[in-house]
């Protein structure tokens, strides 16, 4: 009896096979700027297709372990990780995934656009990183914080090193079991140690990448007032010297058993007189400075969502090109074509949010006040919108593989497990929706509404089929934003914050897609206009676009 064996999906080169990525790089960097980044991106893409995929698989199948004591009872708190995890660590340093925006030569080449190149690197690498993108995000956030405060320069140098033997990553120790995202309830205290330094005491409940060489922890200095604003960020060394022993007063109570991101060693940490270095003046409120780190990690979250969605789409497309159903290829089935086309539209929207947000970050870091103002709203919107899209898309990707999508050794179930962390880490959708209200109260949503109004005017001439849906959505949003900005604490406004934030995210994405479509059309590329139109009709007009997705399938997905 001959046993049928289905051919598995074969991944295309993630850089050359992604026209949206390449198009956005051309627009945001200019063709010369993109050309200057091309070799760096091609080199990483080649590793993603080979050794990094193998390292990813090794790290996923060999999760971290914790050994708290040696054979003679001495506390060692040793976290062991796989060879694959260590290979990802080396690759992150070698390719400058954290370092790039801080390197003098990168800033000289691309200026603020170095952040755009960084997002492209994350887009290619993140889905095959065994979620090493998590410590990368926190290391970048810590580097941004240290750059801003000018503290602990020796640690900053290691965070942004491209030498794997020197580079380190950082943890982020904020949450505690009694408060979670309500950090105002934090009980970790900071006290002078009598010798010019500080020590921390308290328990931190969710500490990702616990194997990192350092962490940024929030604590309340002795004598500081209540509330979150009076918390101060401290740098906590994880190890003592070069021997790998835990720093004094740092205990790993246990590793977390998580739904996803299983290769990431995440622990509960007890600080019992742990040495720490304040990153801001302990006599002054420090939470505002800590938000520098949080904004960076939120944007990395959006990049992870967009990258994962694109990679899941690539796997689903490759499988559809191999799988035969009802006498023909799955890729030729009208219903499946419409399903994959819809996933392509959502992936395009997520990428637009992530890429634009990194561009804003780069401009803000280079002194652009308008970009900084827009980023206050863009960061929570990008994070919450892409997080929700990623989970929904991952569920669809599993369905695209039928039963094989539910079988662990295919690797497909991991797409859903890992996606589920995205709406949770760095603030749930509800928490971020309140942050959106705060941003609206500060600027009335002017940057977003201005972009949307301009896009609606342009669409009237360029894409008349979607202009009505876009104009109606813009008018309604303007009224709702004015109401929310007028009294963001009103119970009705707070109750509707989630729905408003998601609508704002969808509308913001529409404006970004239309801006890119206008640029691309001048160069004879109509694919971005199709993506923008279908996004608007579906997300803002709530129309059934199934027939359009089927008809435009080849243009939407550039199917293999």
Coordinates of C-alpha atoms in Angstrom, one line a residue:
X1 CA 0.0 0.0 0.0
X2 CA 1.4 3.4 -1.0
X3 CA 1.2 5.9 1.7
X4 CA 0.4 9.5 0.7
X5 CA 2.7 12.1 2.1
X6 CA 1.7 15.8 1.7
X7 CA 4.5 18.1 0.6
X8 CA 5.1 20.7 3.3
X9 CA 5.2 24.5 2.7
X10 CA 8.5 25.8 1.4
X11 CA 9.3 29.4 2.5
X12 CA 10.3 31.9 -0.1
X13 CA 13.0 34.5 0.6
X14 CA 11.3 36.8 3.0
X15 CA 13.0 39.9 1.7
X16 CA 12.8 39.5 -2.1
X17 CA 9.3 38.0 -2.0
X18 CA 7.8 40.9 0.0
X19 CA 6.8 43.7 -2.3
X20 CA 5.2 45.8 0.4
X21 CA 8.4 45.8 2.5
X22 CA 10.5 46.7 -0.4
X23 CA 8.1 49.4 -1.6
X24 CA 7.9 51.1 1.9
X25 CA 11.7 51.0 2.1
X26 CA 11.9 52.8 -1.2
X27 CA 9.5 55.5 -0.1
X28 CA 10.7 56.0 3.5
X29 CA 14.4 55.8 2.7
X30 CA 14.6 56.8 -0.9
X31 CA 16.0 54.4 -3.5
X32 CA 19.6 55.2 -2.5
X33 CA 18.8 54.6 1.2
X34 CA 17.1 51.3 0.4
X35 CA 20.1 50.3 -1.7
X36 CA 22.4 51.1 1.2
X37 CA 20.4 48.7 3.4
X38 CA 19.9 45.9 0.8
X39 CA 23.0 43.9 1.6
X40 CA 22.2 43.9 5.3
X41 CA 18.7 42.8 4.7
X42 CA 19.7 40.1 2.2
X43 CA 22.3 38.7 4.5
X44 CA 19.8 38.4 7.3
X45 CA 17.1 36.9 5.0
X46 CA 19.5 34.2 3.9
X47 CA 20.2 33.2 7.5
X48 CA 16.5 33.2 8.3
X49 CA 16.0 30.6 5.5
X50 CA 18.8 28.4 6.9
X51 CA 20.7 28.4 10.2
X52 CA 18.2 30.7 12.1
X53 CA 15.3 28.4 11.2
X54 CA 17.2 25.5 12.6
X55 CA 18.1 27.5 15.7
X56 CA 14.5 28.6 16.1
X57 CA 13.4 24.9 16.0
X58 CA 16.0 23.9 18.5
X59 CA 15.1 26.7 21.0
X60 CA 11.4 25.8 20.7
X61 CA 12.0 22.1 21.3
X62 CA 14.4 22.6 24.2
X63 CA 12.8 25.1 26.6
X64 CA 14.8 26.8 29.3
X65 CA 15.4 25.2 32.7
X66 CA 16.1 26.6 36.2
X67 CA 18.6 25.1 38.6
X68 CA 18.3 27.0 41.9
X69 CA 21.0 25.2 44.0
X70 CA 24.2 23.3 43.2
X71 CA 24.8 19.8 44.4
X72 CA 26.1 21.1 47.8
X73 CA 23.2 23.5 48.4
X74 CA 24.7 26.7 47.3
X75 CA 22.2 29.0 45.6
X76 CA 23.2 29.4 41.9
X77 CA 20.0 30.5 40.2
X78 CA 21.2 29.1 36.9
X79 CA 19.0 29.4 33.9
X80 CA 20.0 27.1 31.1
X81 CA 18.9 27.8 27.5
X82 CA 19.4 25.8 24.3
X83 CA 22.1 26.1 21.7
X84 CA 19.4 27.5 19.4
X85 CA 18.6 30.3 21.8
X86 CA 22.3 31.2 22.0
X87 CA 22.5 31.2 18.2
X88 CA 19.7 33.6 18.1
X89 CA 21.4 35.8 20.7
X90 CA 24.6 35.9 18.5
X91 CA 22.6 36.6 15.4
X92 CA 20.7 39.5 17.0
X93 CA 24.0 41.2 17.9
X94 CA 25.8 40.4 14.6
X95 CA 23.0 41.8 12.5
X96 CA 22.6 44.9 14.7
X97 CA 18.9 44.3 15.4
X98 CA 19.2 46.3 18.6
X99 CA 22.3 48.3 17.8
X100 CA 21.5 49.8 14.4
X101 CA 19.7 53.0 15.4
X102 CA 22.5 53.8 17.8
X103 CA 25.5 53.2 15.5
X104 CA 27.2 56.3 14.2
X105 CA 27.6 54.9 10.7
X106 CA 23.9 54.0 10.5
X107 CA 22.8 57.4 11.7
X108 CA 25.2 59.0 9.2
X109 CA 23.7 56.8 6.4
X110 CA 20.0 57.0 7.1
X111 CA 19.6 59.6 9.8
X112 CA 16.1 59.1 11.4
X113 CA 15.6 56.4 8.8
X114 CA 17.8 54.0 10.8
X115 CA 14.7 53.1 12.7
X116 CA 13.0 52.2 9.5
X117 CA 15.8 49.8 8.6
X118 CA 15.6 48.3 12.1
X119 CA 11.9 47.6 11.6
X120 CA 12.7 45.9 8.3
X121 CA 15.3 43.7 10.1
X122 CA 12.7 42.8 12.8
X123 CA 10.1 42.0 10.1
X124 CA 12.4 39.5 8.5
X125 CA 13.9 37.9 11.6
X126 CA 11.3 38.1 14.3
X127 CA 9.1 35.2 13.1
X128 CA 12.1 32.8 13.0
X129 CA 13.7 34.1 16.2
X130 CA 12.1 31.7 18.7
X131 CA 10.8 35.0 20.2
X132 CA 14.3 36.2 21.0
X133 CA 12.7 39.4 19.6
X134 CA 11.4 39.8 23.2
X135 CA 14.8 40.4 24.9
X136 CA 15.8 42.4 21.8
X137 CA 12.8 44.7 22.4
X138 CA 13.6 45.2 26.0
X139 CA 17.3 45.8 25.2
X140 CA 16.3 48.5 22.7
X141 CA 14.0 50.1 25.2
X142 CA 16.7 50.0 27.9
X143 CA 19.2 51.5 25.4
X144 CA 16.8 54.3 24.5
X145 CA 16.3 55.0 28.2
X146 CA 20.0 55.0 29.0
X147 CA 20.6 57.3 26.0
X148 CA 18.0 59.7 27.2
X149 CA 19.2 59.8 30.8
X150 CA 22.9 59.6 30.2
X151 CA 23.3 57.0 33.0
X152 CA 25.4 53.9 33.1
X153 CA 27.3 54.4 29.9
X154 CA 29.2 51.1 30.2
X155 CA 25.9 49.2 30.1
X156 CA 24.7 51.2 27.1
X157 CA 27.8 50.2 25.2
X158 CA 27.1 46.6 25.8
X159 CA 23.4 46.8 24.9
X160 CA 24.3 48.3 21.5
X161 CA 27.4 46.2 20.7
X162 CA 27.4 44.1 17.5
X163 CA 30.0 41.8 19.0
X164 CA 28.2 38.6 20.2
X165 CA 30.9 38.2 22.9
X166 CA 30.2 41.7 24.3
X167 CA 26.5 42.3 23.6
X168 CA 23.9 41.9 26.3
X169 CA 20.2 42.1 26.5
X170 CA 17.9 43.5 29.2
X171 CA 14.9 42.4 31.2
X172 CA 12.1 44.7 32.2
X173 CA 10.8 44.2 35.7
X174 CA 7.7 46.3 36.2
X175 CA 4.7 44.2 37.2
X176 CA 3.9 42.7 40.6
X177 CA 1.2 40.1 41.4
X178 CA -1.0 42.4 43.3
X179 CA -1.2 45.1 40.7
X180 CA -0.3 43.8 37.3
X181 CA -0.7 46.7 34.8
X182 CA -1.7 48.9 37.8
X183 CA 1.8 49.8 38.7
X184 CA 0.6 52.4 41.1
X185 CA 0.2 49.4 43.5
X186 CA 3.9 48.5 43.2
X187 CA 5.5 47.7 46.6
X188 CA 9.1 47.2 45.5
X189 CA 11.1 49.8 47.5
X190 CA 14.5 51.4 46.9
X191 CA 16.8 52.4 49.8
X192 CA 20.2 53.9 50.0
X193 CA 22.8 51.3 51.0
X194 CA 24.9 53.6 53.1
X195 CA 27.8 53.5 50.7
X196 CA 26.5 55.8 48.0
X197 CA 24.4 53.1 46.2
X198 CA 20.9 51.7 46.3
X199 CA 19.3 48.4 47.1
X200 CA 15.8 47.1 46.0
X201 CA 13.4 44.9 48.0
X202 CA 10.3 43.4 46.5
X203 CA 8.8 40.7 44.2
X204 CA 8.4 41.1 40.5
X205 CA 5.9 38.7 39.0
X206 CA 6.5 38.6 35.2
X207 CA 10.1 39.0 34.2
X208 CA 10.8 38.0 30.6
X209 CA 14.3 37.0 29.4
X210 CA 15.4 36.3 32.9
X211 CA 18.8 35.2 31.5
X212 CA 19.6 38.7 30.4
X213 CA 22.6 40.4 32.0
X214 CA 20.6 43.3 33.4
X215 CA 17.1 44.5 34.0
X216 CA 15.3 47.8 34.3
X217 CA 13.1 47.6 37.4
X218 CA 10.6 50.1 38.8
X219 CA 10.8 50.8 42.5
X220 CA 9.6 53.4 44.9
X221 CA 12.4 55.3 46.6
X222 CA 12.3 55.6 50.4
X223 CA 10.2 58.7 51.2
X224 CA 8.6 59.0 47.8
X225 CA 4.9 59.6 47.5
X226 CA 2.2 57.1 46.4
X227 CA 1.0 56.6 42.9
X228 CA 2.7 55.5 39.7
X229 CA 4.4 58.8 38.8
X230 CA 6.7 58.6 41.8
X231 CA 8.2 55.3 40.8
X232 CA 11.8 55.4 39.5
X233 CA 13.6 53.1 37.0
X234 CA 16.7 51.3 38.4
X235 CA 19.2 49.2 36.5
X236 CA 19.7 45.9 38.3
X237 CA 22.7 43.7 37.3
X238 CA 21.5 40.1 37.0
X239 CA 24.9 38.4 37.7
X240 CA 27.9 38.9 39.9
X241 CA 31.1 39.5 37.9
X242 CA 31.8 37.2 35.0
X243 CA 31.3 33.9 36.7
X244 CA 27.5 33.6 36.0
X245 CA 26.5 33.5 39.7
X246 CA 23.5 35.5 40.6
X247 CA 24.0 39.0 41.9
X248 CA 23.5 39.4 45.6
X249 CA 19.9 39.7 46.6
X250 CA 18.5 38.5 43.2
X251 CA 16.5 35.3 43.4
X252 CA 14.6 33.5 40.6
X253 CA 11.6 31.9 42.4
X254 CA 10.4 29.9 39.4
X255 CA 10.2 29.9 35.6
X256 CA 6.7 30.5 34.1
X257 CA 4.9 27.7 32.2
X258 CA 3.3 29.8 29.4
X259 CA 0.8 29.3 26.6
X260 CA 3.4 30.5 24.1
X261 CA 6.8 32.1 23.8
X262 CA 8.0 28.9 25.4
X263 CA 11.7 29.4 24.4
X264 CA 11.8 32.7 26.4
X265 CA 12.9 32.1 30.0
X266 CA 10.3 34.1 32.0
X267 CA 10.5 34.1 35.7
X268 CA 9.3 35.4 39.0
X269 CA 12.0 37.4 40.8
X270 CA 12.6 38.3 44.4
X271 CA 14.7 41.3 45.2
X272 CA 16.1 41.1 48.7
X273 CA 18.6 43.9 49.0
X274 CA 19.6 43.7 45.4
X275 CA 22.2 46.2 44.2
X276 CA 20.7 48.8 41.8
X277 CA 21.6 52.0 40.0
X278 CA 19.0 54.8 39.6
X279 CA 18.5 55.9 36.0
X280 CA 16.8 59.1 37.0
X281 CA 17.0 61.3 40.1
X282 CA 15.5 59.2 42.9
X283 CA 14.2 62.4 44.5
X284 CA 12.0 63.2 41.5
X285 CA 9.1 61.3 39.8
X286 CA 10.6 58.9 37.3
X287 CA 7.7 57.2 35.5
X288 CA 7.7 59.7 32.6
X289 CA 11.3 58.7 31.8
X290 CA 10.4 55.0 32.0
X291 CA 7.8 55.6 29.3
X292 CA 10.7 56.0 26.9
X293 CA 11.4 52.3 27.3
X294 CA 7.7 51.4 27.2
X295 CA 7.1 53.2 23.9
X296 CA 10.0 51.4 22.2
X297 CA 8.8 48.0 23.4
X298 CA 5.3 48.7 22.3
X299 CA 6.5 49.4 18.8
X300 CA 8.6 46.2 18.8
X301 CA 5.3 44.4 19.8
X302 CA 3.7 45.9 16.7
X303 CA 6.7 44.9 14.5
X304 CA 6.4 41.3 15.9
X305 CA 2.7 41.2 15.0
X306 CA 3.2 42.5 11.5
X307 CA 6.2 40.1 10.9
X308 CA 4.3 37.1 12.2
X309 CA 1.3 37.9 10.1
X310 CA 3.4 38.1 6.9
X311 CA 5.2 34.9 7.7
X312 CA 2.0 33.0 8.5
X313 CA 0.6 34.2 5.2
X314 CA 3.7 33.0 3.4
X315 CA 3.3 29.5 4.9
X316 CA -0.4 29.4 4.1
X317 CA 0.3 30.5 0.5
X318 CA 3.0 27.9 0.0
X319 CA 0.7 25.2 1.4
X320 CA -2.2 26.2 -0.8
X321 CA 0.1 26.0 -3.8
X322 CA 0.9 22.3 -3.0
X323 CA -2.3 21.0 -1.5
X324 CA -4.9 19.4 -3.9
X325 CA -8.6 19.5 -2.9
X326 CA -11.7 18.7 -5.0
X327 CA -9.6 17.9 -8.1
X328 CA -7.6 21.1 -8.1
X329 CA -5.0 23.2 -6.1
X330 CA -6.3 24.8 -3.0
X331 CA -4.8 28.1 -4.3
X332 CA -7.3 27.9 -7.2
X333 CA -10.4 27.5 -5.0
X334 CA -12.4 30.8 -5.0
X335 CA -13.3 30.6 -1.3
X336 CA -9.8 29.9 -0.2
X337 CA -8.5 32.6 -2.5
X338 CA -10.8 35.1 -0.8
X339 CA -9.7 33.9 2.6
X340 CA -6.0 34.3 1.8
X341 CA -6.7 37.6 0.1
X342 CA -8.3 38.9 3.3
X343 CA -5.3 37.8 5.4
X344 CA -3.0 39.6 2.9
X345 CA -5.0 42.9 3.4
X346 CA -4.8 42.6 7.2
X347 CA -1.1 41.8 7.0
X348 CA -0.6 44.9 4.9
X349 CA -2.4 47.1 7.4
X350 CA -0.4 45.8 10.3
X351 CA 2.9 46.4 8.4
X352 CA 1.8 49.9 7.6
X353 CA 1.2 50.7 11.3
X354 CA 4.5 49.2 12.4
X355 CA 6.6 50.7 9.7
X356 CA 5.1 54.2 10.1
X357 CA 5.5 54.0 13.9
X358 CA 9.2 53.2 13.7
X359 CA 9.6 56.0 11.2
X360 CA 8.0 58.4 13.7
X361 CA 10.2 57.1 16.5
X362 CA 13.3 57.8 14.5
X363 CA 12.2 61.3 13.7
X364 CA 11.2 62.0 17.3
X365 CA 14.7 60.8 18.4
X366 CA 16.2 63.3 16.0
X367 CA 14.2 66.2 17.5
X368 CA 11.1 66.3 15.3
X369 CA 8.4 67.7 17.7
X370 CA 5.5 66.9 15.4
X371 CA 6.6 63.3 15.1
X372 CA 6.9 63.1 18.9
X373 CA 3.4 64.4 19.3
X374 CA 2.0 62.0 16.8
X375 CA 3.9 59.1 18.3
X376 CA 2.0 59.6 21.6
X377 CA -1.1 58.4 19.9
X378 CA 0.4 56.2 17.2
X379 CA 2.3 53.9 19.7
X380 CA -0.7 52.6 21.6
X381 CA -2.8 52.5 18.5
X382 CA -0.2 50.5 16.6
X383 CA 0.3 48.1 19.4
X384 CA -3.4 47.4 20.2
X385 CA -4.5 47.3 16.5
X386 CA -1.8 44.9 15.3
X387 CA -2.1 42.7 18.4
X388 CA -5.8 42.1 17.7
X389 CA -5.1 41.5 14.0
X390 CA -2.3 39.1 14.7
X391 CA -4.4 36.8 16.9
X392 CA -7.3 36.7 14.5
X393 CA -4.9 36.0 11.6
X394 CA -3.0 33.3 13.4
X395 CA -6.3 31.5 14.0
X396 CA -7.1 31.6 10.3
X397 CA -3.6 30.4 9.4
X398 CA -4.2 27.2 11.5
X399 CA -7.5 26.7 9.6
X400 CA -5.6 27.0 6.3
X401 CA -3.7 23.8 7.2
X402 CA -6.7 21.9 8.4
X403 CA -5.8 19.1 10.8
X404 CA -2.1 19.6 10.1
X405 CA -2.4 23.1 11.6
X406 CA -3.4 21.5 14.9
X407 CA -0.4 19.1 15.1
X408 CA 2.5 20.4 17.1
X409 CA 5.4 19.0 15.1
X410 CA 4.3 21.0 12.0
X411 CA 5.2 24.1 13.9
X412 CA 1.9 25.8 12.9
X413 CA 0.2 25.8 16.3
X414 CA 3.0 27.9 17.6
X415 CA 1.8 30.8 15.4
X416 CA -1.4 31.0 17.4
X417 CA 0.2 30.5 20.8
X418 CA 2.9 33.1 20.3
X419 CA 0.4 35.6 18.7
X420 CA -1.7 35.5 21.9
X421 CA 1.0 37.3 23.9
X422 CA 0.9 40.3 21.6
X423 CA -2.4 41.8 23.0
X424 CA -1.2 41.2 26.5
X425 CA 2.5 42.2 26.8
X426 CA 3.1 45.9 27.3
X427 CA -0.6 46.5 28.1
X428 CA -3.8 44.8 27.2
X429 CA -6.1 46.2 24.6
X430 CA -8.2 47.8 27.4
X431 CA -5.2 49.4 29.1
X432 CA -3.9 50.8 25.8
X433 CA -7.4 52.1 25.0
X434 CA -7.2 54.3 28.1
X435 CA -3.7 55.5 27.0
X436 CA -5.4 56.5 23.7
X437 CA -7.9 58.6 25.6
X438 CA -5.1 60.3 27.4
X439 CA -3.4 61.1 24.1
X440 CA -6.6 62.4 22.7
X441 CA -7.1 64.7 25.7
X442 CA -3.7 66.1 25.0
X443 CA -4.0 66.9 21.3
X444 CA -7.5 66.1 20.3
X445 CA -6.3 63.6 17.8
X446 CA -5.3 66.3 15.4
X447 CA -2.3 64.5 13.8
X448 CA -4.5 61.4 13.0
X449 CA -7.6 63.4 11.9
X450 CA -5.4 65.6 9.7
X451 CA -3.9 62.6 8.0
X452 CA -7.3 61.0 7.5
X453 CA -8.9 64.1 6.1
X454 CA -6.1 64.6 3.6
X455 CA -6.4 60.9 2.6
X456 CA -10.1 61.2 2.2
X457 CA -9.7 64.3 -0.1
X458 CA -7.1 62.5 -2.2
X459 CA -9.3 59.4 -2.4
X460 CA -12.1 61.4 -3.9
X461 CA -10.1 61.8 -7.0
X462 CA -7.9 58.7 -7.0
X463 CA -10.2 56.0 -5.5
X464 CA -13.8 57.2 -5.8
X465 CA -15.1 53.8 -4.9
X466 CA -13.9 54.1 -1.4
X467 CA -14.2 57.8 -0.9
X468 CA -17.7 57.6 0.5
X469 CA -16.8 55.0 3.2
X470 CA -13.7 56.9 4.1
X471 CA -15.5 60.3 4.4
X472 CA -18.3 58.8 6.5
X473 CA -15.8 57.2 8.9
X474 CA -13.8 60.4 9.2
X475 CA -16.8 62.5 10.0
X476 CA -18.1 60.1 12.7
X477 CA -14.6 59.7 14.2
X478 CA -14.1 63.4 14.4
X479 CA -17.2 63.8 16.5
X480 CA -16.4 60.8 18.7
X481 CA -12.8 62.0 19.2
X482 CA -14.1 65.5 20.2
X483 CA -16.4 63.9 22.8
X484 CA -13.6 61.7 24.2
X485 CA -11.1 64.5 24.3
X486 CA -13.6 66.8 26.0
X487 CA -14.1 64.5 29.0
X488 CA -11.9 61.4 28.9
X489 CA -13.0 60.4 32.4
X490 CA -16.7 60.3 31.6
X491 CA -18.1 56.8 32.3
X492 CA -19.6 56.5 28.8
X493 CA -16.4 57.6 27.1
X494 CA -14.3 55.1 29.2
X495 CA -16.8 52.3 28.5
X496 CA -16.5 52.9 24.8
X497 CA -12.7 53.4 24.8
X498 CA -11.9 50.0 23.3
X499 CA -14.3 50.3 20.4
X500 CA -13.1 53.9 19.7
X501 CA -9.5 52.9 19.8
X502 CA -9.9 50.1 17.4
X503 CA -11.9 52.3 15.0
X504 CA -9.1 54.9 15.2
X505 CA -6.5 52.2 14.6
X506 CA -8.4 51.1 11.5
X507 CA -8.8 54.6 10.2
X508 CA -5.2 55.5 10.9
X509 CA -4.2 52.5 8.9
X510 CA -6.4 53.5 6.0
X511 CA -4.7 56.9 5.9
X512 CA -1.2 55.3 5.9
X513 CA -2.1 52.8 3.2
X514 CA -3.6 55.5 1.0
X515 CA -0.5 57.7 1.4
X516 CA 1.7 54.8 0.2
X517 CA -0.8 54.0 -2.6
X518 CA -0.5 57.5 -4.0
X519 CA 3.3 57.3 -4.0
X520 CA 3.3 53.9 -5.6
X521 CA 0.7 54.8 -8.3
X522 CA 3.1 57.6 -9.5
X523 CA 5.6 54.8 -10.2
X524 CA 3.1 52.5 -12.0
X525 CA 2.4 50.2 -9.0
X526 CA -1.3 49.8 -8.4
X527 CA -1.1 46.9 -5.9
X528 CA -1.0 49.3 -2.9
X529 CA -4.1 51.0 -4.1
X530 CA -6.0 47.7 -4.2
X531 CA -4.8 46.9 -0.7
X532 CA -5.9 50.3 0.6
X533 CA -9.3 50.1 -1.1
X534 CA -10.1 46.7 0.3
X535 CA -8.9 47.7 3.8
X536 CA -11.2 50.7 3.7
X537 CA -14.2 48.9 2.4
X538 CA -13.8 46.1 4.9
X539 CA -12.7 47.9 8.0
X540 CA -14.4 51.2 7.7
X541 CA -17.3 50.5 5.3
X542 CA -18.0 47.0 6.7
X543 CA -18.6 45.7 3.2
X544 CA -18.5 42.2 1.9
X545 CA -15.4 42.2 -0.3
X546 CA -15.1 38.5 -0.9
X547 CA -15.5 38.7 -4.7
X548 CA -12.9 41.4 -4.9
X549 CA -10.5 39.4 -2.8
X550 CA -10.9 36.4 -5.1
X551 CA -10.6 38.5 -8.2
X552 CA -7.5 40.4 -7.0
X553 CA -5.9 37.4 -5.4
X554 CA -2.8 37.2 -7.5
X555 CA -2.1 40.9 -7.2
X556 CA -2.8 40.9 -3.5
X557 CA -0.6 38.0 -2.4
X558 CA 2.0 37.7 -5.2
X559 CA 1.3 34.0 -4.9
X560 CA 4.2 31.5 -5.5

